[in-house]
Amino acid sequence: MSVRNLNKLFAPRSVALVGASNRPGSLGATLLHNLVTGGFGGAIYPVNPKHTELAGLPVVASVAELAAAPDLAVICTPPETVPAIIRQLGEKGTRAAIVLSAGLADARDERGRSLKQAMLDAAHPYLLRILGPNSAGLLAPAIKLNASVANSGALPGRIAFVSQSGALMTGVLDRARSRGIGFSHFIALGDSGDVDLGDVLDYLASDGATGSILLYVEHLRYARKFMSAARAAARSKPTLVLKAGRAGGAERAAASESGALAGMDDVFDAAIRRAGMLRVFTTEQLFAAVETLAHAKPLHGERLAIVANGAGPGVLAFDALVCGGGTAAALAPQTLESLAALLPAGARANPVNLQGDAEPERYRQALELLLRDPNTDAVLVVHAPTANVDSADIARAIAPLAKSASRNVLSCWLGGDSVAGAREIASNAGMPTFDTPEDAVAGFLQIVHYRQNQNLLMQVPPSVSSIAASERGTARALVREALAAGRYLLSDPETKAILRAYGMSLVETRAADTVDEAVAAARGIGFPVAVKILSPDVMHKSDVGGVALDLDSEAAVRAAAQRVRKRLQEMRPDARFEGFSVQAMARRPEGHELILGAATDPVFGPVILFGQGGIAVQVADDHAVALPPLNAVLARDMIDRTRVARLLAGYRNRPPSDMDAIVATLVQVSRLVCDIPEIVELDINPLLADANGAIVLDARMRLALADRSGSTLDRLAIRPYPRELEERIAWGDGELLLRPVRPEDGPAHLRFFDALTPDDVRYRMFVRIRELNPSQLARFTQIDYDREMAFIATRSGPDGLPETLGVGRVVADPDNVSAEFAVTVRSDLKGHGLGKILMQKLIDYCRLRGTREIVGEALPQNNRIIGLVKKLGFEVFPAGEEGVRKFRLVLR
């Protein structure tokens, strides 16, 4: 249901407390005390039939007796009373409620429904939004609202904290208050019967009072909704996640190595990376990271230079950087020469030791040199207090440089009270400030990881496969044929036939039912060959002696086939024998064995896996997981996150492997999984990679009947770029491309905005603004195709760069009933029919989606758009005191 009526929940002007009480220790008494003493400026209405006055406030007996409908109701009555109370509130006109009552999921009403479902059914006709049940409440410090069970309030601030654990609330609030950390909102979701993580993220993403979002997550139910909301939020403000349950529970049952390796926490981690959020692992890291990112400047690289007034602190920071997977800056020769002239002991490499007697000017000069170094992307300044130099003087010396620098300058002030002043000066200058070298490096790496995840957020792989339709049809036919025969676990030869249709390089493989057929297959392939058993009950053939290699004659093949079958009977008499797989031997002595596969997560759907392969794949435990669809950038990121990537890059006299071939295979597997929903598990192990390419040696696949009620893409947690909506049209003397907007359209979008007249900007925004800030630009160009659509008309400009000529945007409500549109054409191109083209594209798109109506509005002076929509059949009518014109076109 998204953000509808959530303003009543998070910014109410009046609150009713149903179940108010004066009984010590009760929920009703705690809530009433917090509401009254918190200083909430709106009206408070206690409801309880047993009282006439509580906390100096008049009490009514029931919801029906309330003089007016409160914006928000807080309910802490017995579970069986909640559905009726919700219905009464809806009838009264209330549109938001917090249900603290627990036990609604287990209890039943007279119709056999759970009380939780009965509560939701009662709310639905009124679009009444519910936080809970079993919620610990919420706090909105800006309006002094404490509608929670917390034993203390929250300081006002710009951090929103959203928790799936009410028990965490008190501890976090107490810790935050002691450190002076304030909140815009503090929200305990409870059981998320209605309002869930996705809804709250949607609200907070556009909340001007919130500068960053912190999430404590225990579980997720709706991956697509969560990912859509998370990606939208992360585009506009730092969003950090602390996830409980990293150790997981029972292992997932899987018929493939990919399924066994892709653990639930691995998949969640992949989702967080792809959403552009940052994951942390302790509550301490959560608050430290939000402070770091709040001060951080855009990071254009990952090379850190360290400068300290002693060898020890500098080496500690350097060790933490290297051991944490960071990159130390290799200072340029000219920098080293300048440092040699500056420092008493001559040239210094990274870390730079200024010596214990370093005065403020030496710090300033060294920092200036490092900020000019072309090989340095950020600088960490570490200072240990000394008797002869005031730490605050050093902070004052470097603060102007740090403030004006385009690169990040982080600072570490070792000590306690003696460096408190320096910390304050550094913090006021915008430097992320830390107590220890290790904490400082951890903060820098958080900036690095956040930047990496934001880069992944920008990637929007297409929904249409580049594989020819005939080849896709071949693969689908093979899958349908197997399912029709009741075969859900495909053998190596069957799997390779499907992979071949998707253009993957394979060793020639033939299936044989008998020993004689195996000999004939080897003769046809050509020697030498490998012979392997085929059994749906054996995952690792080598464990049962089911593999024979380098067979160079018919006699060797015959003997090996008999031998591997006998070993299977001896070691696994219960295993089914379905014949032999005969393969050409791949002579690649410098090849690396890799695993590449797919699995299906119960929450996030299809996932792709890559890592070190071979028979020791599970022992090596070197793998990375990602959500499809993948493109080359995302595939390369997967590879880089594994240890085997260092081997693939080449070492000593061993040449690097063909990374383009490995990346292409990953992308093809992603396309295969996206195209054919029946594929639930896939193993390619090994994929043999060397300087000459990547070739599939062994593969297996598990199928399942797919739900065909929706699109095949509905299984994916991330909606891909809808390439199928691209359209080329003739316009004027040339041609335009109408297509959905992409993140990389940002620069062209800025040029488009700059080309608009002030009046055109006001017609679009209803206010005058001079430039788009980064969050507005992200909002316009980094859209989620599940929630909205923006079509741009684009072509190559005179300078060869793409130029945006017009934009048509439509945003549908969560129920796809009504969609609001906006169309903007570059000011110098009006009157050439581009607005009508974009408007018709939006109408056709909404009809395709089954949207019921398109609506919009414009200032009365915007005659062009008013005239255009009238010609297209819109109803136009005035609304509001300023004469704003409303538009409406019924589609169905």
Coordinates of N, CA and C in Angstrom, one line a residue, residues 460-464 713 719-727 738-742 783-786 788-791 845:
V460 N 21.6 -0.9 -14.3 CA 20.2 -1.3 -14.7 C 20.3 -2.2 -15.9
P461 N 20.6 -3.5 -15.7 CA 20.7 -4.4 -16.9 C 19.3 -4.5 -17.6
P462 N 19.3 -4.8 -18.9 CA 18.0 -4.8 -19.6 C 17.2 -6.1 -19.3
S463 N 15.9 -6.0 -19.6 CA 15.0 -7.1 -19.4 C 15.0 -8.0 -20.6
V464 N 15.3 -7.5 -21.8 CA 15.2 -8.3 -23.0 C 16.6 -8.9 -23.2
L713 N 9.5 -12.2 -15.2 CA 10.4 -11.3 -14.4 C 9.8 -11.0 -13.0
R719 N 13.7 -5.2 -10.6 CA 13.1 -5.0 -11.9 C 14.2 -4.5 -12.9
P720 N 14.4 -5.2 -14.0 CA 15.4 -4.8 -14.9 C 14.9 -3.6 -15.8
Y721 N 15.9 -3.1 -16.5 CA 15.6 -2.0 -17.4 C 14.7 -2.5 -18.5
P722 N 13.5 -1.9 -18.8 CA 12.5 -2.4 -19.7 C 12.9 -2.0 -21.2
R723 N 13.9 -2.7 -21.7 CA 14.3 -2.3 -23.1 C 13.2 -2.5 -24.1
E724 N 12.2 -3.3 -23.8 CA 11.2 -3.6 -24.8 C 10.3 -2.3 -25.0
L725 N 10.4 -1.3 -24.1 CA 9.6 -0.1 -24.3 C 10.3 1.0 -25.1
E726 N 11.5 0.7 -25.6 CA 12.2 1.6 -26.4 C 11.5 1.7 -27.8
E727 N 11.6 2.9 -28.4 CA 10.8 3.1 -29.6 C 11.5 4.3 -30.4
L738 N 12.6 7.3 -28.1 CA 11.8 7.3 -26.9 C 12.2 6.1 -26.1
R739 N 12.7 6.3 -24.9 CA 13.0 5.2 -24.0 C 12.9 5.6 -22.6
P740 N 12.9 4.5 -21.7 CA 12.9 4.8 -20.3 C 14.2 5.5 -19.8
V741 N 14.1 6.3 -18.9 CA 15.3 7.0 -18.4 C 16.2 6.0 -17.7
R742 N 17.5 6.3 -17.7 CA 18.5 5.5 -17.0 C 19.4 6.3 -16.1
I783 N 15.2 5.9 -11.4 CA 13.8 5.5 -11.0 C 13.8 4.0 -10.8
D784 N 12.8 3.5 -10.1 CA 12.5 2.1 -10.0 C 11.3 1.8 -10.9
Y785 N 11.6 1.0 -11.9 CA 10.6 0.7 -13.0 C 9.4 0.0 -12.5
D786 N 9.4 -0.6 -11.3 CA 8.3 -1.2 -10.7 C 7.3 -0.1 -10.2
E788 N 7.3 3.6 -11.1 CA 7.1 4.7 -11.9 C 7.7 4.5 -13.3
M789 N 7.4 5.4 -14.2 CA 8.1 5.4 -15.5 C 8.3 6.8 -16.0
A790 N 9.5 7.0 -16.5 CA 9.9 8.3 -17.1 C 10.4 8.0 -18.5
F791 N 9.8 8.5 -19.5 CA 10.3 8.3 -20.9 C 11.0 9.6 -21.3
Y845 N 1.4 3.4 -22.3 CA 2.1 2.7 -21.2 C 1.1 2.4 -20.1

